[in-house]
Short mmCIF file of C-alpha atoms in Angstrom, two decimals:
data_model
loop_
_atom_site.label_atom_id
_atom_site.label_comp_id
_atom_site.label_asym_id
_atom_site.label_seq_id
_atom_site.Cartn_x
_atom_site.Cartn_y
_atom_site.Cartn_z
CA MET A 587 85.13 98.96 104.55
CA PRO A 588 87.80 100.96 102.04
CA LEU A 589 86.96 101.35 98.62
CA ASN A 590 88.77 100.65 95.40
CA ASN A 591 86.57 101.73 92.62
CA ASN A 592 89.26 104.25 91.35
CA ALA A 593 91.31 104.13 88.32
CA TYR A 594 95.08 104.27 88.88
CA ASN A 595 94.18 102.55 92.44
CA ALA A 596 95.37 105.81 94.18
CA PHE A 597 93.12 105.61 97.20
CA ILE A 598 92.24 102.93 99.79
CA SER A 599 89.17 104.89 101.31
CA LEU A 600 87.19 107.32 99.65
CA ALA A 601 84.90 110.23 101.67
CA LYS A 602 81.56 110.03 101.22
CA ASN A 603 80.72 113.68 101.27
CA THR A 604 83.32 115.79 100.92
CA ASP A 605 81.55 118.98 101.27
CA ASN A 606 81.21 118.21 105.35
CA LEU A 607 84.30 116.80 105.95
CA ILE A 608 86.79 119.92 105.77
CA SER A 609 85.06 122.91 104.31
CA LYS A 610 81.47 123.84 103.51
CA THR A 611 82.83 125.94 100.74
CA PRO A 612 85.27 123.61 99.10
CA LEU A 613 88.28 125.39 96.90
CA ILE A 614 91.03 122.60 96.90
CA THR A 615 90.91 118.81 96.90
CA VAL A 616 92.81 116.85 98.74
CA ALA A 617 93.65 113.69 99.92
CA ILE A 618 95.57 112.24 102.41
CA LYS A 619 98.56 109.62 102.78
CA ASP A 620 96.71 106.75 104.59
CA ASN A 621 99.56 106.57 107.72
CA ILE A 622 98.32 109.93 108.55
CA ALA A 623 95.27 109.73 110.92
CA THR A 624 91.76 111.14 110.09
CA LYS A 625 88.82 110.45 112.42
CA GLN A 626 86.59 109.86 109.18
CA LEU A 627 88.29 107.20 107.20
CA PRO A 628 90.49 104.16 108.65
CA THR A 629 94.42 104.62 108.93
CA THR A 630 95.69 101.16 107.51
CA CYS A 631 98.98 101.60 106.58
CA ALA A 632 98.31 99.30 103.68
CA SER A 633 98.90 96.95 105.90
CA LYS A 634 96.91 93.89 107.28
CA ILE A 635 98.06 94.16 110.23
CA LEU A 636 96.06 97.45 110.53
CA SER A 637 93.29 96.67 108.00
CA ASN A 638 90.40 97.57 110.73
CA TYR A 639 92.10 100.71 112.40
CA THR A 640 90.11 103.95 112.39
CA SER A 641 91.92 106.30 115.12
CA PRO A 642 90.36 108.38 117.43
CA PHE A 643 91.88 111.32 116.92
CA GLU A 644 93.20 113.02 114.22
CA ALA A 645 96.58 113.95 112.79
CA THR A 646 97.53 117.89 113.99
CA VAL A 647 97.96 118.37 109.70
CA VAL A 648 94.62 117.42 108.80
CA ARG A 649 93.08 119.19 111.71
CA GLN A 650 94.97 122.45 110.41
CA LEU A 651 93.51 121.97 106.84
CA ILE A 652 90.02 121.62 108.24
CA ASP A 653 90.60 125.01 110.53
CA ALA A 654 91.62 126.58 106.86
CA LYS A 655 88.27 126.31 105.68
CA ARG A 656 89.77 125.86 101.79
CA TYR A 657 89.92 122.24 101.49
CA SER A 658 87.61 118.97 101.07
CA LEU A 659 89.10 115.59 101.24
CA VAL A 660 88.33 112.93 98.23
CA GLY A 661 89.91 110.39 100.33
CA THR A 662 93.12 108.29 101.93
CA THR A 663 95.64 107.05 99.30
CA ASN A 664 97.48 104.20 98.63
CA MET A 665 101.25 103.25 99.83
CA ASP A 666 104.19 101.07 100.18
CA GLU A 667 103.18 99.03 103.42
CA PHE A 668 104.33 101.02 106.82
CA ALA A 669 106.04 103.79 104.16
CA MET A 670 108.60 101.15 103.43
CA GLY A 671 109.03 100.54 99.45
CA SER A 672 109.93 103.20 96.29
CA THR A 673 107.62 101.09 94.19
CA GLY A 674 104.25 101.44 95.31
CA LEU A 675 103.62 97.74 94.65
CA HIS A 676 103.84 96.83 98.68
CA SER A 677 100.19 97.63 99.38
CA ILE A 678 97.87 94.97 100.40
CA TYR A 679 94.86 97.03 98.08
CA GLY A 680 97.23 96.20 95.59
CA PRO A 681 99.64 98.48 93.33
CA THR A 682 98.88 101.95 92.57
CA ILE A 683 99.01 103.33 88.79
CA ASN A 684 100.84 105.59 87.57
CA PRO A 685 98.79 107.80 85.93
CA LEU A 686 101.56 108.85 83.05
CA LEU A 687 103.33 105.59 82.24
CA GLU A 688 101.16 102.52 82.86
CA ASP A 689 103.79 100.54 82.40
CA ARG A 690 105.99 101.79 85.26
CA VAL A 691 105.88 101.88 88.78
CA PRO A 692 104.78 105.55 90.43
CA GLY A 693 107.14 105.09 93.02
CA GLY A 694 107.19 105.24 96.69
CA SER A 695 106.11 105.07 99.51
CA SER A 696 103.80 108.05 98.48
CA SER A 697 102.65 106.41 95.45
CA GLY A 698 99.02 107.07 95.69
CA SER A 699 99.45 110.36 97.01
CA ALA A 700 101.36 110.90 93.65
CA ALA A 701 99.09 109.57 91.78
CA SER A 702 96.06 111.02 92.93
CA VAL A 703 97.56 114.48 91.67
CA SER A 704 98.90 113.52 88.88
CA SER A 705 95.13 112.47 87.53
CA THR A 706 94.00 115.42 89.09
CA GLU A 707 91.75 113.22 91.04
CA ALA A 708 92.89 115.91 93.91
CA MET A 709 94.35 119.10 93.50
CA LEU A 710 96.64 118.78 96.22
CA SER A 711 97.59 115.48 98.46
CA LEU A 712 100.23 115.01 101.84
CA GLY A 713 102.53 112.38 101.85
CA THR A 714 105.26 111.28 103.89
CA ASP A 715 108.88 111.65 103.30
CA THR A 716 111.44 109.56 105.07
CA GLY A 717 114.40 109.12 102.33
CA GLY A 718 112.62 110.28 98.87
CA SER A 719 109.37 109.27 99.64
CA VAL A 720 107.62 112.43 98.25
CA ARG A 721 109.91 113.57 95.97
CA LEU A 722 110.79 110.04 94.18
CA PRO A 723 107.48 109.42 93.59
CA ALA A 724 106.61 112.93 92.57
CA ALA A 725 109.74 112.90 89.79
CA TYR A 726 108.01 109.53 88.67
CA THR A 727 104.35 110.89 87.99
CA SER A 728 105.44 114.43 86.60
CA THR A 729 104.10 116.21 89.79
CA LEU A 730 105.48 118.67 92.18
CA GLY A 731 106.88 116.90 95.35
CA PHE A 732 107.78 118.90 98.70
CA LYS A 733 109.57 117.76 101.43
CA PRO A 734 109.93 120.70 103.91
CA SER A 735 112.81 121.59 106.68
CA TYR A 736 112.45 118.36 109.40
CA GLY A 737 110.43 119.91 112.19
CA ARG A 738 108.23 123.15 110.31
CA LEU A 739 104.69 120.38 109.63
CA SER A 740 103.79 117.98 112.70
CA ARG A 741 104.51 114.57 112.81
CA HIS A 742 101.81 114.46 115.31
CA GLY A 743 99.21 111.73 114.05
CA VAL A 744 101.71 110.25 111.51
CA VAL A 745 102.79 106.92 112.10
CA ALA A 746 106.07 106.42 112.39
CA PHE A 747 108.91 105.19 110.30
CA ALA A 748 111.90 106.70 111.30
CA GLN A 749 111.49 109.19 113.49
CA SER A 750 114.65 111.42 112.84
CA LEU A 751 113.71 111.43 109.21
CA ASP A 752 109.91 111.25 108.48
CA THR A 753 108.39 114.12 107.29
CA VAL A 754 105.17 115.21 106.16
CA GLY A 755 105.43 116.03 102.56
CA LEU A 756 102.99 117.65 100.00
CA PHE A 757 102.26 116.99 96.25
CA ALA A 758 100.39 119.86 93.47
CA THR A 759 100.75 120.42 90.15
CA ASP A 760 100.26 124.47 90.70
CA ILE A 761 103.15 125.73 92.44
CA ASN A 762 100.60 128.41 94.01
CA ILE A 763 98.56 125.84 95.83
CA LEU A 764 101.56 124.08 97.02
CA LYS A 765 102.97 127.28 98.67
CA GLN A 766 98.93 127.83 100.23
CA ALA A 767 99.19 124.93 101.78
CA PHE A 768 102.44 124.83 103.19
CA MET A 769 101.83 128.47 105.12
CA ASP A 770 98.46 126.42 106.33
CA LEU A 771 100.39 124.31 108.05
CA ASP A 772 103.78 125.33 108.68
CA LYS A 773 103.48 125.91 112.85
CA TYR A 774 104.74 124.97 115.49
CA ASP A 775 102.75 122.07 117.09
CA PRO A 776 103.31 121.22 121.16
CA LYS A 777 102.17 117.88 120.59
CA ASP A 778 104.69 117.07 118.42
CA PRO A 779 108.38 116.97 120.34
CA THR A 780 110.66 117.12 117.51
CA SER A 781 108.32 120.54 115.73
CA MET A 782 109.90 123.53 115.31
CA ALA A 783 110.15 126.23 117.95
CA ASP A 784 108.60 129.49 117.47
CA ILE A 785 112.26 130.69 118.35
CA TYR A 786 113.91 129.40 115.46
CA ARG A 787 111.17 130.45 112.72
CA GLU A 788 111.81 133.66 114.06
CA LYS A 789 115.64 133.43 113.41
CA LEU A 790 114.65 131.81 109.95
CA ASN A 791 112.02 135.13 108.90
CA LYS A 792 114.94 137.14 110.16
CA SER A 793 117.77 135.63 108.24
CA ASN A 794 115.44 135.48 104.98
CA LYS A 795 115.17 139.27 105.25
CA LYS A 796 119.32 139.59 104.90
CA ARG A 797 118.93 139.06 101.37
CA ASP A 798 119.81 140.89 98.78
CA PRO A 799 117.45 139.91 95.50
CA ASN A 800 119.85 141.93 93.18
CA GLN A 801 122.32 139.12 93.96
CA PRO A 802 123.04 136.38 91.68
CA ILE A 803 121.41 132.96 92.73
CA LYS A 804 124.46 130.74 93.06
CA ILE A 805 123.59 127.15 92.09
CA GLY A 806 125.53 123.79 92.84
CA ILE A 807 125.90 120.72 90.63
CA PRO A 808 126.84 117.60 92.87
CA VAL A 809 129.33 116.23 90.33
CA ASN A 810 129.77 112.80 92.40
CA LEU A 811 126.18 112.05 92.71
CA CYS A 812 125.24 112.93 89.11
CA SER A 813 127.91 110.24 87.43
CA GLY A 814 126.10 107.18 87.54
CA LEU A 815 122.82 109.03 85.79
CA SER A 816 121.46 107.10 82.51
CA SER A 817 121.77 109.03 79.50
CA THR A 818 118.16 109.63 79.33
CA VAL A 819 118.50 111.29 82.65
CA LYS A 820 121.18 112.80 81.75
CA ASP A 821 119.96 114.66 78.82
CA ALA A 822 117.06 115.53 80.04
CA PHE A 823 119.07 117.05 83.34
CA ILE A 824 121.34 119.31 80.83
CA ASN A 825 118.21 120.15 78.78
CA TRP A 826 116.39 121.36 81.84
CA ILE A 827 119.38 123.40 82.90
CA ASN A 828 120.00 125.38 79.89
CA THR A 829 116.04 125.75 79.47
CA ASN A 830 114.83 126.75 83.03
CA LEU A 831 118.27 128.20 84.29
CA LEU A 832 120.28 129.57 81.90
CA SER A 833 117.88 131.00 79.19
CA ASN A 834 115.82 131.89 82.26
CA THR A 835 115.54 135.71 81.90
CA LYS A 836 113.48 136.09 85.55
CA ILE A 837 116.64 135.15 87.27
CA LYS A 838 120.22 135.77 87.24
CA VAL A 839 122.48 132.02 88.30
CA GLU A 840 125.83 131.22 88.57
CA ILE A 841 125.95 127.41 88.12
CA TYR A 842 129.45 125.65 90.14
CA PRO A 843 129.98 122.12 90.20
CA LEU A 844 130.42 120.69 93.57
CA TYR A 845 132.14 117.74 94.86
CA MET A 846 130.83 116.24 97.80
CA GLU A 847 132.60 112.71 98.99
CA ILE A 848 130.69 112.56 102.13
CA LEU A 849 127.75 112.06 99.71
CA ASN A 850 128.78 108.51 98.93
CA MET A 851 127.96 107.47 102.06
CA CYS A 852 124.68 108.39 102.48
CA LEU A 853 122.63 105.63 101.06
CA PRO A 854 124.82 103.27 103.85
CA VAL A 855 124.07 105.40 106.26
CA TYR A 856 120.13 105.63 105.94
CA TYR A 857 119.98 102.05 105.46
CA THR A 858 121.88 101.94 108.86
CA LEU A 859 119.36 104.19 110.87
CA ALA A 860 116.00 103.98 108.81
CA PRO A 861 115.23 100.29 109.57
CA SER A 862 116.78 100.40 113.13
CA GLU A 863 114.32 102.98 114.23
CA ALA A 864 111.57 100.96 112.28
CA VAL A 865 112.25 98.02 114.87
CA SER A 866 111.25 100.10 117.77
CA ASN A 867 108.61 102.09 115.77
CA LEU A 868 106.81 98.99 115.04
CA ALA A 869 107.28 97.20 117.89
CA ARG A 870 104.16 98.30 118.98
CA PHE A 871 102.12 96.52 116.40
CA ASP A 872 101.53 93.66 118.87
CA GLY A 873 97.70 92.98 118.71
CA ILE A 874 97.61 94.47 122.40
CA ARG A 875 97.78 98.24 122.08
CA PHE A 876 97.97 98.29 118.07
CA GLY A 877 96.87 96.44 115.15
CA SER A 878 94.65 92.89 114.57
CA ARG A 879 96.05 89.98 117.07
CA LYS A 880 96.30 86.37 116.37
CA SER A 881 96.72 83.56 118.74
CA THR A 882 100.12 84.15 119.41
CA LEU A 883 102.98 87.50 118.72
CA GLU A 884 104.22 85.03 116.31
CA ALA A 885 101.28 84.75 114.09
CA THR A 886 100.45 88.81 114.53
CA ARG A 887 103.71 89.68 113.43
CA SER A 888 103.17 87.52 110.10
CA LEU A 889 100.48 90.16 109.05
CA PHE A 890 103.29 92.14 107.81
CA GLY A 891 104.37 92.06 104.30
CA ASP A 892 107.53 90.66 103.07
CA GLU A 893 109.28 94.51 102.31
CA VAL A 894 108.59 95.33 106.22
CA LYS A 895 110.14 92.50 107.64
CA ASP A 896 113.06 92.45 105.35
CA ARG A 897 113.39 95.99 106.90
CA LEU A 898 112.61 95.00 110.06
CA ILE A 899 115.58 91.50 109.85
CA LEU A 900 117.82 94.86 108.46
CA GLY A 901 117.43 96.69 111.58
CA ASN A 902 117.62 94.26 114.04
CA TYR A 903 121.26 93.02 112.56
CA ASN A 904 122.36 96.31 112.65
CA LEU A 905 121.10 96.60 116.16
CA CYS A 906 122.60 93.80 117.40
CA GLN A 907 125.67 93.47 120.03
CA ASP A 908 128.01 92.73 116.83
CA SER A 909 127.04 95.64 114.70
CA PHE A 910 125.86 98.22 117.30
CA HIS A 911 129.34 100.13 117.85
CA ASP A 912 130.84 99.26 113.73
CA THR A 913 127.58 99.65 112.38
CA TYR A 914 124.71 102.13 114.10
CA MET A 915 126.68 104.56 115.94
CA LYS A 916 129.50 104.68 113.32
CA ALA A 917 126.38 105.88 111.03
CA LEU A 918 125.39 108.58 113.56
CA LYS A 919 128.69 109.75 113.18
CA LEU A 920 128.69 110.23 109.64
CA ARG A 921 124.81 112.21 109.89
CA VAL A 922 126.65 114.69 111.63
CA GLN A 923 129.28 115.14 109.39
CA ILE A 924 127.34 115.33 106.54
CA ILE A 925 124.98 117.95 108.42
CA ASP A 926 128.16 119.84 108.76
CA GLU A 927 129.50 119.51 105.03
CA PHE A 928 126.00 120.90 104.11
CA ASP A 929 126.44 123.84 106.72
CA SER A 930 129.70 124.67 105.12
CA ILE A 931 128.40 124.66 101.60
CA PHE A 932 125.61 127.38 101.78
CA THR A 933 125.32 130.91 102.37
CA MET A 934 122.68 130.88 104.99
CA GLN A 935 122.56 130.18 108.19
CA ASN A 936 121.74 126.73 110.00
CA VAL A 937 119.75 128.12 112.98
CA TYR A 938 119.80 124.48 114.74
CA THR A 939 123.36 124.02 114.54
CA ASP A 940 124.74 127.92 114.94
CA SER A 941 126.76 127.70 111.71
CA LYS A 942 127.69 131.33 110.17
CA GLY A 943 127.23 130.05 106.79
CA ASN A 944 129.51 130.74 103.72
CA SER A 945 129.39 134.06 102.58
CA ASP A 946 131.20 132.29 99.51
CA GLY A 947 128.55 129.48 99.34
CA LEU A 948 125.80 128.14 97.68
CA ASP A 949 122.17 129.07 97.59
CA TYR A 950 121.19 125.93 96.16
CA ILE A 951 121.87 122.24 95.01
CA ILE A 952 120.42 121.37 91.79
CA SER A 953 120.58 117.66 90.61
CA PRO A 954 118.14 115.03 88.92
CA THR A 955 115.42 113.71 91.42
CA ASN A 956 115.61 110.17 90.00
CA SER A 957 118.71 108.52 88.31
CA ASP A 958 116.59 106.43 85.88
CA LEU A 959 113.76 105.47 84.25
CA PRO A 960 110.67 104.15 86.84
CA SER A 961 111.01 100.55 86.91
CA LYS A 962 108.84 98.20 84.43
CA VAL A 963 106.07 97.06 86.52
CA ALA A 964 106.52 93.75 85.22
CA ASP A 965 109.92 93.33 86.06
CA THR A 966 109.84 94.84 89.48
CA LYS A 967 107.02 92.18 90.25
CA LYS A 968 109.73 89.70 89.15
CA GLY A 969 112.16 90.30 91.80
CA ASN A 970 114.94 91.42 88.63
CA ASN A 971 114.80 95.35 90.16
CA ASN A 972 115.40 94.30 94.28
CA VAL A 973 118.78 96.11 94.24
CA LYS A 974 117.37 98.93 92.01
CA GLU A 975 114.63 99.38 94.49
CA TYR A 976 116.72 100.18 97.23
CA ILE A 977 119.50 102.36 95.44
CA ALA A 978 116.26 104.59 93.87
CA ASP A 979 116.92 107.12 96.92
CA ILE A 980 120.71 107.90 96.37
CA LEU A 981 119.91 111.37 94.95
CA THR A 982 117.04 112.12 97.88
CA VAL A 983 118.29 110.66 100.89
CA PRO A 984 121.10 113.47 101.78
CA ALA A 985 118.44 115.96 102.59
CA SER A 986 116.15 113.71 104.33
CA LEU A 987 119.95 113.05 106.59
CA ALA A 988 120.38 116.44 106.89
CA GLY A 989 117.00 117.65 107.31
CA LEU A 990 116.76 119.73 104.63
CA PRO A 991 114.09 121.12 102.64
CA ALA A 992 114.00 119.76 98.72
CA LEU A 993 111.39 119.78 95.86
CA ASN A 994 111.17 117.87 93.23
CA ILE A 995 110.36 120.05 89.95
CA PRO A 996 108.91 117.88 86.69
CA SER A 997 111.20 117.97 83.69
CA ALA A 998 110.06 118.29 80.09
CA ASN A 999 110.31 114.39 80.17
CA LYS A 1000 107.81 112.10 81.83
CA GLY A 1001 108.93 110.00 84.83
CA ILE A 1002 112.40 112.35 85.22
CA GLY A 1003 111.77 115.22 88.35
CA ILE A 1004 115.06 118.20 88.81
CA HIS A 1005 115.89 117.72 92.28
CA LEU A 1006 116.25 121.49 94.52
CA LEU A 1007 117.68 121.31 97.18
CA GLY A 1008 118.59 124.20 99.95
CA GLN A 1009 119.73 125.11 103.77
CA PHE A 1010 118.08 123.65 106.47
CA GLY A 1011 115.09 126.16 106.90
CA ASP A 1012 115.09 127.73 103.38
CA ASP A 1013 111.50 126.43 102.73
CA HIS A 1014 110.28 129.89 101.38
CA GLY A 1015 113.39 130.29 99.75
CA ILE A 1016 113.06 127.27 97.77
CA LEU A 1017 109.43 127.58 96.75
CA ASN A 1018 109.99 131.33 95.44
CA PHE A 1019 113.11 129.95 93.61
CA ALA A 1020 110.68 127.40 91.83
CA ASN A 1021 107.97 129.68 91.38
CA SER A 1022 110.48 131.23 88.96
CA VAL A 1023 111.86 128.04 87.35
CA TYR A 1024 108.47 125.73 86.88
#
């Protein structure tokens, strides 16, 4: 049975003998989000319907950690059920506690992965990011949280929420550990149909070599997205820009205001597409193929928690006859426009769309990761923050919809993060740039 004897309820299951699970000479302790399959421990997705499930195989990313022989497994981490939620409170194993701000939510859905690193119970953790589920908890717990470009890390063995958005992500407090883990996992996987093929990886390597290191780095700040920031976040963001960019002698930067009107559409597009894909993905949990079984399908499906049910209802509505063309299909078209808009802004080419890149464009886009401080746990449990919970990802979903790499960097203020966003495939560029400003 899963154990719950950790201080911040960050773990669902704890490894009994960490030295033998991954490496005989462990260097880096690692925690795995409970929707990423391991053979040694249960994979429950923090849900009643999978409470007794142990996978017969391990996810590719877990196998890659084993093969690297530099990691030691601590356990599997708590999360919002089936990765649906932005608070870390929607788990059958109880809420994850924010190690830095115990009266405030740790963020979700990768709450335990963030808390395990923030509390130093693990040096590295794996999470999943669909609309901000790595970056938001990283901001709330003041850790590094990296969402790679879509397709760079394998999703084989990861329980799907929304396949066109889901990305395995990484948490750490040491940028070098984050970079090492990314290099160990950044490989093509034939078992994952969405894995980036080697031909595109080779194109990216050539593109990165063309950069002139003597040229200033051009940074865009999305004015329209930053207009709704709380005063606390705005002050922290301005302070970070002044301290870490403008006063930084390691790098030369140029900062430009950026207005992308289409970014205002990202949140409704996300909440149209993600729940719709979830409807299909969670249909397999019927008590026959996967999941615990009750006497009727209705009783079996009742094992889902309230947040999952709410999103499935929304997804079914988006796919019904009356809404499909006006809502779902329109969202798909807008998503293409969002990708095209980013392609027109960045200097680097998008190897998937064959965009030529804008020679006068930007290298990176920087904004806060969260628009306000984490909500108080007491208020959230009372249902006072239902709307706030759904709009918490407003600054992170654009990267998810376009499949772009994005990294949360902690600011000097607890619970407030800085969001660094780059062109598709520019993962190493983001990590190297972060090394200069973190």
